[in-house]
XYZ file of C-alpha atoms in Angstrom:
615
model
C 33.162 -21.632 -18.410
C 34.956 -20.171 -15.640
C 34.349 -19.664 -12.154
C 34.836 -17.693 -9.168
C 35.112 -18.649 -5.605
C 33.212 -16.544 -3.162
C 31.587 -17.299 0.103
C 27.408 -17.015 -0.105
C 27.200 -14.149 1.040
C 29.533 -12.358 -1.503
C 27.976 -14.607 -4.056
C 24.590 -13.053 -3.173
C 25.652 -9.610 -3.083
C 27.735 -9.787 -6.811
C 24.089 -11.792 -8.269
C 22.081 -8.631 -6.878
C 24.207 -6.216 -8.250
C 24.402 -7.805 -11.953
C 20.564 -7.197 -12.226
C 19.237 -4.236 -13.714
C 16.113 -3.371 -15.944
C 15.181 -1.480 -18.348
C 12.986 1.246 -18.124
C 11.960 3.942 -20.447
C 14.962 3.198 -22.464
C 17.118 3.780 -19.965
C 19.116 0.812 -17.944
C 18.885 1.089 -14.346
C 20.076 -1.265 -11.614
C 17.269 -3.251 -10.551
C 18.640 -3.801 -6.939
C 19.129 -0.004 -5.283
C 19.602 -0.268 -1.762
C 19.539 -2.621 1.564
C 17.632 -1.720 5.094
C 19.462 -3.366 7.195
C 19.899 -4.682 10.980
C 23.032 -6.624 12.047
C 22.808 -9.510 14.406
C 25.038 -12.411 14.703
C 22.980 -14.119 12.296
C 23.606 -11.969 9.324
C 26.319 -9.452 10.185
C 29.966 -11.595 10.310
C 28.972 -12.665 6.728
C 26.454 -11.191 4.543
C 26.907 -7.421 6.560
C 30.817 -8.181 5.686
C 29.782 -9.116 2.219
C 27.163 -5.714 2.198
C 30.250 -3.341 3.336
C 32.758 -3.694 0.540
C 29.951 -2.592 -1.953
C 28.826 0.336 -0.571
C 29.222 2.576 -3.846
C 27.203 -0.032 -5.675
C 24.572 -1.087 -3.250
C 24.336 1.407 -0.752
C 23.031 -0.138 2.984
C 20.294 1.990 5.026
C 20.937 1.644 8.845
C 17.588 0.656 10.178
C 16.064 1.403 13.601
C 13.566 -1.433 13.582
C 13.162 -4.295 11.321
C 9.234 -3.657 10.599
C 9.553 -0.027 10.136
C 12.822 -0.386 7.679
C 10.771 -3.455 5.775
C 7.902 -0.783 5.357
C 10.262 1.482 4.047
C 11.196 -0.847 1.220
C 7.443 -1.802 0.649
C 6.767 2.142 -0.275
C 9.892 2.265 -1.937
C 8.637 -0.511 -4.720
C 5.843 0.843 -5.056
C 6.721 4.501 -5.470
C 9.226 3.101 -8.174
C 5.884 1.366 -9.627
C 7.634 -2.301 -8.923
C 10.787 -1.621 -11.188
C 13.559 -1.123 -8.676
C 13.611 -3.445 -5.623
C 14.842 -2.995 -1.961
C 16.402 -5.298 0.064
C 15.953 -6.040 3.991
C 17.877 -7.843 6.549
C 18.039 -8.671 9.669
C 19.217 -11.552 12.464
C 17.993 -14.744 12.958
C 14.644 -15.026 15.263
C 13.172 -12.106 16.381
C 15.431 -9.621 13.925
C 13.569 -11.331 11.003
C 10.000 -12.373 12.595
C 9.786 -8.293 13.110
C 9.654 -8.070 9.260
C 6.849 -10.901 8.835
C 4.450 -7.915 9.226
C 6.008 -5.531 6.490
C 6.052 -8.770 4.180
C 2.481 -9.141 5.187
C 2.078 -5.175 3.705
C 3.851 -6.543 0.192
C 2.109 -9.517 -0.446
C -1.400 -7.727 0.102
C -0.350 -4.914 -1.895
C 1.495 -7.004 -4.659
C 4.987 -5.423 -3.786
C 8.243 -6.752 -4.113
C 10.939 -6.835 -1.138
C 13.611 -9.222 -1.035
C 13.786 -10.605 2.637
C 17.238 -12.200 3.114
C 16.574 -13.778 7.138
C 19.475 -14.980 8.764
C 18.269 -18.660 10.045
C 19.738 -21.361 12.218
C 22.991 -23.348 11.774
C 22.562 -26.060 9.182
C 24.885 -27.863 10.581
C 23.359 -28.271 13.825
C 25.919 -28.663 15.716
C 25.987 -25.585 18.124
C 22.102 -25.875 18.256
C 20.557 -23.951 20.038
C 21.676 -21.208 19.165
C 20.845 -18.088 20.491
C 17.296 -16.893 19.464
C 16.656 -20.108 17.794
C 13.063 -21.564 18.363
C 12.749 -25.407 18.960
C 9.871 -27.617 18.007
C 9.948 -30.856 19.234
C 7.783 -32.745 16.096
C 9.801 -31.042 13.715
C 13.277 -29.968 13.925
C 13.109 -28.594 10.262
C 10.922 -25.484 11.435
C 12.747 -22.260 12.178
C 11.383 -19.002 12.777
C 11.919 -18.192 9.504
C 8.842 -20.204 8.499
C 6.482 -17.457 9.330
C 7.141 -16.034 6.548
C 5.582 -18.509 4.144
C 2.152 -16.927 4.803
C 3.113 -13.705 3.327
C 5.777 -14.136 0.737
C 4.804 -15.191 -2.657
C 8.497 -16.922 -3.013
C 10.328 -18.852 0.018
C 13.394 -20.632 -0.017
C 15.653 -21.590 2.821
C 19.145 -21.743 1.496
C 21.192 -25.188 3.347
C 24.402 -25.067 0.748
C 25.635 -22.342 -0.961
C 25.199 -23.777 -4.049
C 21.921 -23.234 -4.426
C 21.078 -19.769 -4.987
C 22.037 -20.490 -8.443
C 19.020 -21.632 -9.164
C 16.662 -20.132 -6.183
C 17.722 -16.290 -6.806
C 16.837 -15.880 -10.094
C 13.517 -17.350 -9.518
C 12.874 -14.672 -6.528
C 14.063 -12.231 -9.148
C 11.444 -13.851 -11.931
C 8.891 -13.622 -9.776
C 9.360 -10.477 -8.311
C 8.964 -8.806 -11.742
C 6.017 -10.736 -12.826
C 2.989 -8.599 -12.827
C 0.350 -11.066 -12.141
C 2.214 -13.283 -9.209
C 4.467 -10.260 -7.608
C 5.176 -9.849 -4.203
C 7.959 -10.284 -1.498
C 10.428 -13.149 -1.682
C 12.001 -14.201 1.408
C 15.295 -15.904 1.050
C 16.391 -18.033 4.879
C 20.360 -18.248 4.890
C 21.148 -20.602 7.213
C 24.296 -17.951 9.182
C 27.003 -20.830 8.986
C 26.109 -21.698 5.252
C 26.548 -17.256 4.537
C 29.928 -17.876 4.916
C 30.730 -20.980 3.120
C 32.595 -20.958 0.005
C 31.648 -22.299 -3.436
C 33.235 -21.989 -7.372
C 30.140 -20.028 -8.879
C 30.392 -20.183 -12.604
C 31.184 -16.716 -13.494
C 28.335 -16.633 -15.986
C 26.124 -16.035 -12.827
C 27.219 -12.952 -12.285
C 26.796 -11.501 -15.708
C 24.906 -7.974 -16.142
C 21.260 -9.387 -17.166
C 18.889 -7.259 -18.126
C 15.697 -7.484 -17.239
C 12.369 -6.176 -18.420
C 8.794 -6.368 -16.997
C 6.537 -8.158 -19.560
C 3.508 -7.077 -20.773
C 1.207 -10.156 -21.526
C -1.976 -9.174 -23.906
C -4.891 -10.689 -23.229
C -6.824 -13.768 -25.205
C -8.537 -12.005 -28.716
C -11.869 -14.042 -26.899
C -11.660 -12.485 -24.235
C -11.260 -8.639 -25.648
C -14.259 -9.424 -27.859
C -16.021 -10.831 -25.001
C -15.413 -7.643 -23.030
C -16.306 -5.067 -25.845
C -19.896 -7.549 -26.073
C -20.466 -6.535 -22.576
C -19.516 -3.116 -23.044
C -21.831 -2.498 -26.428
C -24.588 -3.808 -24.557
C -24.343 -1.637 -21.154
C -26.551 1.436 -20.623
C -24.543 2.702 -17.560
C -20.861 1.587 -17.041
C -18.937 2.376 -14.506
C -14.890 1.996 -14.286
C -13.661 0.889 -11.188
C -9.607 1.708 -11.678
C -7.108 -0.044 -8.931
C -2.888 -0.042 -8.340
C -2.788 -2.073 -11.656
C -3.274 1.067 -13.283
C -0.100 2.764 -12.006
C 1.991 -0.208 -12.216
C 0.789 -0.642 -16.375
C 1.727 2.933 -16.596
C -1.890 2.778 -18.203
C -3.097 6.476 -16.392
C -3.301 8.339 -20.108
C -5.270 5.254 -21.504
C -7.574 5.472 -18.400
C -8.409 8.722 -18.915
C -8.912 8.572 -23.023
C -10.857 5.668 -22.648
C -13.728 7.625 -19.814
C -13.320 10.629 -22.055
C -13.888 9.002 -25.613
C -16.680 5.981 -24.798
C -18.497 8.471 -21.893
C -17.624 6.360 -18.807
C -17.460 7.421 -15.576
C -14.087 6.679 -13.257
C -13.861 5.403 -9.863
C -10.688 4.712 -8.024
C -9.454 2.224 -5.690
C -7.583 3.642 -2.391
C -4.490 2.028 -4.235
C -5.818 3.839 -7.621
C -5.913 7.049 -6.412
C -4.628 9.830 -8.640
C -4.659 7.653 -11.664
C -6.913 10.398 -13.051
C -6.608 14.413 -12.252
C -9.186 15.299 -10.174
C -10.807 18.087 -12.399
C -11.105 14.737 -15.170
C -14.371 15.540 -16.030
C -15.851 12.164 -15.318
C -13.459 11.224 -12.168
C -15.652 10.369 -9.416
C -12.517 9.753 -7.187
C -13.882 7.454 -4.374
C -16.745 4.582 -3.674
C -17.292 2.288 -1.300
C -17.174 2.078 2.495
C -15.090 4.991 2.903
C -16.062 6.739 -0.285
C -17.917 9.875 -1.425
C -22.042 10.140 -2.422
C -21.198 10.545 -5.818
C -19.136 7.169 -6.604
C -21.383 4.985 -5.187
C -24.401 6.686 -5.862
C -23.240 5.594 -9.743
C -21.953 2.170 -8.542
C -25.839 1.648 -7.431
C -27.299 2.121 -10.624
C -24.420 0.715 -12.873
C -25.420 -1.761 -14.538
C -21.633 -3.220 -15.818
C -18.758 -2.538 -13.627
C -15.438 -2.385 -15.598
C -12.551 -3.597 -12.850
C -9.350 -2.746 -13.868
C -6.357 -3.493 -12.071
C -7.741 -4.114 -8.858
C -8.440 -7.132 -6.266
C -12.229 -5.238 -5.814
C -11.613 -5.655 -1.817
C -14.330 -5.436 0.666
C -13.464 -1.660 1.309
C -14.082 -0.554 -2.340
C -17.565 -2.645 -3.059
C -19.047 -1.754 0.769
C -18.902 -5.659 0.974
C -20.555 -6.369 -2.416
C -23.201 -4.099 -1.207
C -22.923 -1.312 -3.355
C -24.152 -2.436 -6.686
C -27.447 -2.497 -6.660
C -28.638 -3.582 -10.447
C -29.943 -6.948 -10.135
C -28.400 -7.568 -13.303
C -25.413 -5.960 -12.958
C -22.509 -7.647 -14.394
C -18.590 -7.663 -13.675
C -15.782 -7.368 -16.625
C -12.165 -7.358 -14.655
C -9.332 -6.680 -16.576
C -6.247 -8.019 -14.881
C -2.855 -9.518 -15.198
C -3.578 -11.817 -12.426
C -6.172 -14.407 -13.026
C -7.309 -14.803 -9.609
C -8.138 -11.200 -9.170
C -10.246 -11.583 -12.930
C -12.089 -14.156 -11.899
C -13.588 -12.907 -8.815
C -17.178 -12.783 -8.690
C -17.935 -14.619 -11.973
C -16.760 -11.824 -13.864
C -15.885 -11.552 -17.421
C -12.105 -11.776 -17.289
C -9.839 -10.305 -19.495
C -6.030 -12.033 -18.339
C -3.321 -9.159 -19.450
C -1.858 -6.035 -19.407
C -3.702 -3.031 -18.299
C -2.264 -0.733 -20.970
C -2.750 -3.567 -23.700
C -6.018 -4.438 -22.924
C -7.724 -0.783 -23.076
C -6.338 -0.643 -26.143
C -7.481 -3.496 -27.939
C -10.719 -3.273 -26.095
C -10.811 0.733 -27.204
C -9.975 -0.140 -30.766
C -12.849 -2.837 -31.412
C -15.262 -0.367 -29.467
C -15.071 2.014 -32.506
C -17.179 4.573 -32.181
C -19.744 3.253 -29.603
C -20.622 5.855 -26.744
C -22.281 5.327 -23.301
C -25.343 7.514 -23.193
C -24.860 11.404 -22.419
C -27.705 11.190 -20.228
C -25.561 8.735 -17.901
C -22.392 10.955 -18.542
C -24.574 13.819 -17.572
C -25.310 11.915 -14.580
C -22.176 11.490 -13.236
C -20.976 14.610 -13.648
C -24.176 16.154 -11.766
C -22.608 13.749 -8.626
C -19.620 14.788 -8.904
C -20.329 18.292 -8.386
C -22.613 18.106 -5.350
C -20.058 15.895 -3.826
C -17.485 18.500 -4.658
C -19.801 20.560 -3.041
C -20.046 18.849 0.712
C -15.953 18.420 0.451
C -15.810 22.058 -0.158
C -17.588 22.629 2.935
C -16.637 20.256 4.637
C -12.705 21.341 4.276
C -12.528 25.224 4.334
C -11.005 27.267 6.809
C -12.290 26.980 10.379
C -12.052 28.705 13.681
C -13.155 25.609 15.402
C -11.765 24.788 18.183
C -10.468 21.414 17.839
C -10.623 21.110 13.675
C -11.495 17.494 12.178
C -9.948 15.637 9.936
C -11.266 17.046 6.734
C -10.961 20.137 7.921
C -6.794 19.438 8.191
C -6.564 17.634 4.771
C -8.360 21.106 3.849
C -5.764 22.697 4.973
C -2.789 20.708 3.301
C -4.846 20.476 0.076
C -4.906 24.321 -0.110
C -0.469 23.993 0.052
C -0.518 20.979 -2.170
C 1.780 21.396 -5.540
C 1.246 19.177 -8.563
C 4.355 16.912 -7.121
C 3.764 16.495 -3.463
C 3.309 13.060 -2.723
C 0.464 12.186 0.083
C 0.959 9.127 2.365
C -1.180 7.722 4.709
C -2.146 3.865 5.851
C -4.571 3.672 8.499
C -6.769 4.652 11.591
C -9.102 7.373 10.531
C -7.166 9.346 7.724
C -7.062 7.065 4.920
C -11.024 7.541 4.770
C -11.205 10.535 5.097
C -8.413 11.480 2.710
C -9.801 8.798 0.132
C -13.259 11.122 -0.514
C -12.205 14.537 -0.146
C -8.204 14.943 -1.651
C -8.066 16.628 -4.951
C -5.409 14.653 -7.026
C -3.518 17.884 -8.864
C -0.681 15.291 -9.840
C -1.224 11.551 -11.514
C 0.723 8.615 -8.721
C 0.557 11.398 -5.928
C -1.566 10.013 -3.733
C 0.233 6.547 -1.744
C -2.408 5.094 1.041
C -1.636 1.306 2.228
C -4.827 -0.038 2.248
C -4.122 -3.379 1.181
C -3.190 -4.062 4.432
C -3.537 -0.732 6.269
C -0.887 -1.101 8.488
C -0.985 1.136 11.211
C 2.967 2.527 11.920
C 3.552 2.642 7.691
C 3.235 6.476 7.656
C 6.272 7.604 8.449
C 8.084 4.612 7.229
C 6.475 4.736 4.205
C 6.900 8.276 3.624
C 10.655 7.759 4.014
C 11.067 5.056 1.456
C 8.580 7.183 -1.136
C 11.422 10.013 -0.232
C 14.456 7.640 -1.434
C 12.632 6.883 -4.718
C 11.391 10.178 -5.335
C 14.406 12.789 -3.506
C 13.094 15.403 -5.517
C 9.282 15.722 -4.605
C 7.981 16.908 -1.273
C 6.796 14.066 0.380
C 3.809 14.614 2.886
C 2.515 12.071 5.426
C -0.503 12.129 7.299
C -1.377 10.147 10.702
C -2.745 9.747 13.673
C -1.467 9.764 17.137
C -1.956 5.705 17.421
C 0.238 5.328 13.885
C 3.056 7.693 15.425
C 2.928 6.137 19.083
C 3.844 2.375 17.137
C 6.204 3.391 14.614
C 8.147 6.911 14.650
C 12.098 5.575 14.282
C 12.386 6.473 10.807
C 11.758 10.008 11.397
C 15.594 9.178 12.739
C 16.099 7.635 9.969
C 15.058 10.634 7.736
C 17.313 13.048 9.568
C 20.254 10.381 9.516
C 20.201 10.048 6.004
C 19.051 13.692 4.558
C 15.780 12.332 3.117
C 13.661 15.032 4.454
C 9.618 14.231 4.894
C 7.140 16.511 6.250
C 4.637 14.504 9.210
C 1.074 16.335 10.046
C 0.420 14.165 12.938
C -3.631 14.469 13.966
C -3.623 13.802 18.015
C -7.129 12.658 18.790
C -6.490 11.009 21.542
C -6.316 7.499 20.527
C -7.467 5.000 17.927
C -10.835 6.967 17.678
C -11.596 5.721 13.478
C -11.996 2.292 15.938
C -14.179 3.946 18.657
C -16.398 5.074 16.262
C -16.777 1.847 14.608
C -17.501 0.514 18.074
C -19.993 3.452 19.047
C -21.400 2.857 15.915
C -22.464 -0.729 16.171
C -24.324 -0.234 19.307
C -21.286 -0.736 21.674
C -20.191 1.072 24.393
C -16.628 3.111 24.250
C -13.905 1.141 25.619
C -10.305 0.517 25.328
C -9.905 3.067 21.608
C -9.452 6.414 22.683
C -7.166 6.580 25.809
C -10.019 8.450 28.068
C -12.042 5.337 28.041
C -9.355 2.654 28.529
C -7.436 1.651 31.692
C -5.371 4.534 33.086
C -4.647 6.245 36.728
C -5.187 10.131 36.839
C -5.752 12.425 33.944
C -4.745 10.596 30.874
C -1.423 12.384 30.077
C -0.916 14.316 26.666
C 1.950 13.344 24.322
C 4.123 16.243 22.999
C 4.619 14.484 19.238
C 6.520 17.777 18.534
C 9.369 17.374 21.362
C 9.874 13.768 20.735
C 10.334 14.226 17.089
C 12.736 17.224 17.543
C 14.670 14.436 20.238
C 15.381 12.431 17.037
C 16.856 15.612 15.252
C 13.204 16.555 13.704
C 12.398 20.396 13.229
C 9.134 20.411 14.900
C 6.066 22.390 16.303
C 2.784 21.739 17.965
C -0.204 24.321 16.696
C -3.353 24.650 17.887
C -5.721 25.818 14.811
C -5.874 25.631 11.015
C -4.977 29.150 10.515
C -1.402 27.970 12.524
C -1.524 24.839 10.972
C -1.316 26.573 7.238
C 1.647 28.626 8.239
C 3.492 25.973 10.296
C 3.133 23.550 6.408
C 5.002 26.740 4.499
C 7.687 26.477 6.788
C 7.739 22.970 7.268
C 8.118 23.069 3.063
C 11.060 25.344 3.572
C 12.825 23.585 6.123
C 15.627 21.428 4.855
C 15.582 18.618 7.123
C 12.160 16.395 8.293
C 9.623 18.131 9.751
C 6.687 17.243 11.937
C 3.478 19.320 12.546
C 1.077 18.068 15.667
C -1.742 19.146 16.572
C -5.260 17.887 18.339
C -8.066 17.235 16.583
C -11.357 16.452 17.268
C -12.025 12.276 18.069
C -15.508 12.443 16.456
C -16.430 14.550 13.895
C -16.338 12.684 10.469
C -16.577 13.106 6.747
C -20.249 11.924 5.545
C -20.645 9.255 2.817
C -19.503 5.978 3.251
C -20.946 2.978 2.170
C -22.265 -0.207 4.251
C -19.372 -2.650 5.380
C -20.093 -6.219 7.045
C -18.367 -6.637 9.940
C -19.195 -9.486 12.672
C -21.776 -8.872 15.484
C -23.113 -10.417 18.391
C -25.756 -12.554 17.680
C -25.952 -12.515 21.233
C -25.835 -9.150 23.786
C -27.236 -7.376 26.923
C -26.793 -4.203 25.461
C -29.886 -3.031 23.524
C -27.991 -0.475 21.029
C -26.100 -3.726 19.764
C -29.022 -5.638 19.232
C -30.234 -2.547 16.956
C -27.321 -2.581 15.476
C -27.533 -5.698 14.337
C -30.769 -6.168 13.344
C -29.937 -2.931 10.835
C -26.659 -4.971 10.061
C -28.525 -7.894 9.089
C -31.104 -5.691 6.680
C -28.630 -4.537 4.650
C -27.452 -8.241 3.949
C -30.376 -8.010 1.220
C -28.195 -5.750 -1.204
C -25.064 -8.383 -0.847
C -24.028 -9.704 -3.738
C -23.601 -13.482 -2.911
C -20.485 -14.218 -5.785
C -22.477 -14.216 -8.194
């Protein structure tokens, strides 16, 4: 066997670029890009390493660590977890301002390959600058924040030993039940050591993600459960997308009768005008899905972690003897609840469980049901987002608005604050995987970052993202980033005048308005107004600030025919909200001087009677 001697850095870069995957019959690199920021951590070696590759593994300049590490987050999961991005940045704070974006991937089951520049092994020029010292344990870098939220950490002390940690990160990476971000520490004197790597490391492997099919016990289980159910009900998650199972989704609700529900992160795994989609349940969802969820009396997870959000805190099933079948390829997400797990593939398992169904049916009166909900949902949304002459429009009166522009292809993006909610119960899916709202974490800055790395993976489709004035005042640098690198995205930023989704959970647990929207929180003078519009166009932006949905409308057609990012700004009003929703536990005071908080949580505390206690 022969061998090659390169320092670890090069030896890292040549290992990433020997991986691809196949997909679709096609072979594709696996590895497609870096988000970078140099420090003297990482930039002498692995940046040196990173620059004489650039027409194989092209680096992205980034403007902040989080916001690039976001980037890469959307990026996986636009590609549906078969291409990875890579992110680096310095030792200390450089790579603890990425722990948050691994935070993102590890909730939402995303791989990211973190390569953090870390502290000499050697020691000898310690401290270095930007290390951390703890005095109990001089073993602990910075870098060990990331252990919470990476599903694979190694810290790398001689170069030698990526040979066996990197193509575990790899492994797990592309392992659909344990997937998420790996986080590689490279000690910065060790990057540029030299070893003789057996060349047979850096051979093209091809890699493929498996598909693992369930137990036969556990399909015949399921179809039991099934068979004996009088009104199921599909709950459908991310899983869905990532299986590539969105045509088995929607024969298996067409040909057994069952109604659909999506997950935030299942959204657009059926077309909206499915005739048995109910779209949204839950806290933030729509009369119609959990007005089924309450009478179901077998809940059919699929693909999905079934987080507080989606189940109104276990509140919203309501059958006493309701019972859970979660098909999943993780078994920790099956087994939630004491369901009925079924351990595998999404795609494989509606199959086998379709093909033992036979000809069984759910009843048509139940079908019949559904569909009845579905319409007078349809109904409010239609009212609720038509054309207005209001003054200062609301939310779903905006999403209207973009809804009425949307093509089959557009991509929607939002993460948090107010506009995941509301988008979640009244968007129209026209286009299956168009519809990308972090919710796993909802991280408030992912917007724009996100919609930039959906843009990479996807340069052909308009991508569209949605947000609030508190998401654009912590993270706008990538609309820099957009214009820098030609990867145009359109912004609709929603100014209501701070984080007002948060004031109206406060006013709406009997407290008093403080510190959310910028009127009630500590200022001098009249609160000033941001112009979102001018400080976008300072980073190169087109831009404009409108005033009503009849400018809004026009301002998206040319924002569409624009060829460079474009942001759209405008007020809306801080509390006027889409109706449905679910109940959600949240913490209260057990203990107040306020009266409307003691109310509050007395009717907190009644609804604890629907909660399902695990079981």
């Amino acid at each position: 066997m022969g061998s090659v001697r390169l320092t670890l850095a090069q030896a890292i870069v040549r290992f990433l670029i020997a991986q691809k995957i196949a997909d679709e019959g096609d072979i594709i690199p696996l590895f497609t890009g870096v988000h970078a920021i140099f420090g003297h951590g990482n930039v002498t070696c692995l940046g040196s390493a990173l620059e004489e590759v650039q027409d194989q593994l092209p680096t992205y300049r980034g403007q902040n660590e989080q916001s690039m590490a976001l980037a890469a987050v959307a990026y996986a999961r636009a590609r549906r977890r078969k291409q990875i991005h890579v992110c680096s940045a310095s030792v200390g704070p450089g790579s603890s301002n990425m722990v948050t974006a691994a935070g993102v991937a590890l909730s939402d089951r995303l791989p990211v390959l973190f390569l953090c520049g870390d502290n000499f092994a050697s020691r000898l020029p310690d401290p270095v600058l930007q290390q951390v010292e703890h005095f109990h344990d001089m073993s602990l870098t910075t870098n060990d924040a990331f252990k919470a939220v990476s599903s694979y950490f190694d810290r790398i002390t001689r170069p030698e030993q990526i040979l066996t940690s990197l193509p575990q990160a790899v492994a797990l990476m592309l392992d659909p039940a344990a997937c998420g971000p790996a986080t590689i520490s490279l000690a910065q004197d060790v990057q540029g050591e030299a070893f003789d790597y057996p060349e047979a490391f850096f051979a093209e492997r091809i890699h493929r993600i498996p598909r693992y099919p369930a137990a036969d016990y556990q399909i015949d289980a399921a179809v039991e459960l099934i068979r004996s159910a009088k009104r199921p009900l599909i709950i459908a998650g991310g899983g869905v997308h990532y299986s590539g199972a969105t045509a088995e989704l929607a024969e298996f609700s067409d040909r057994f009768g069952i109604p659909v529900a999506e997950t935030i992160m299942g959204r657009s795994a059926l077309l909206h005008d499915h005739r048995l989609n109910l779209a949204s349940i839950g806290v933030m969802g729509g009369n119609a899905g959990n007005n089924i969820g309450e009478k179901a009396d077998l809940v059919i997870a699929i693909g999905t972690r079934m987080a507080d959000m989606i189940t109104g805190s276990w509140s919203v099933f309501r059958d006493p003897d309701v019972k859970f079948l979660s098909l999943n390829a993780n078994r920790f997400d099956a087994n939630k609840h004491i369901a009925q797990p079924v351990v595998g593939d999404a795609k494989l398992s509606l199959n086998a469980i379709a093909e033992k169904l036979g000809d069984w049916r759910a009843s048509a009166t139940w079908g019949e049901e559904a569909v009845r909900q579905k319409a007078a949902w349809d109904e409010i949304v239609e009212n609720r987002t038509g054309p207005t002459n209001q003054d200062l429009p609301n939310y779903p009166q905006v999403i209207g608005a973009v809804q009425r522009s949307a093509k089959p292809d557009d991509v929607i993006v939002s993460a948090a604050g107010g506009l995941p909610g509301e988008l979640y119960c009244t968007w129209k899916s026209i286009g299956i995987g168009t519809f990308e709202s972090e919710y796993g974490f909802s991280c408030m800055g992912y917007e724009i970052a996100g919609a930039y790395g959906q843009k990479i993976a996807n340069p052909a489709r308009e991508i569209i993202a949605m947000l609030g004035d508190g998401s654009y005042m912590m993270l706008n640098s990538d609309i820099y980033s957009s214009v820098l690198t030609g990867n145009k995205i359109i912004c609709i930023v929603c100014d209501n005048g701070g984080f007002a989704v948060i004031n109206r959970l406060q006013t709406g647990k009997g407290g008093a308005e403080f510190n959310n929207l910028l009127a009630s929180s500590k200022h001098v003078g009249e609160v000033p107004r941001i112009d979102f519009a001018m400080h976008a166009k300072s980073m190169g932006a087109d831009a404009e600030n409108v005033t009503s949905i009849e400018e809004l409308e026009a301002a998206i057609a040319r924002a569409r025919a624009s060829d460079r990012t474009y942001v759209i700004a405008l007020r809306t009003h801080p509390y006027e909200w889409m109706d449905g929703g679910s109940w959600w536990d949240v913490g209260m005071p057990e203990v107040t001087n306020r009266a409307s908080i003691a109310t509050a949580r007395e009717a907190q505390e009644g609804q604890r009677k629907h909660q399902r206690k695990g079981v």
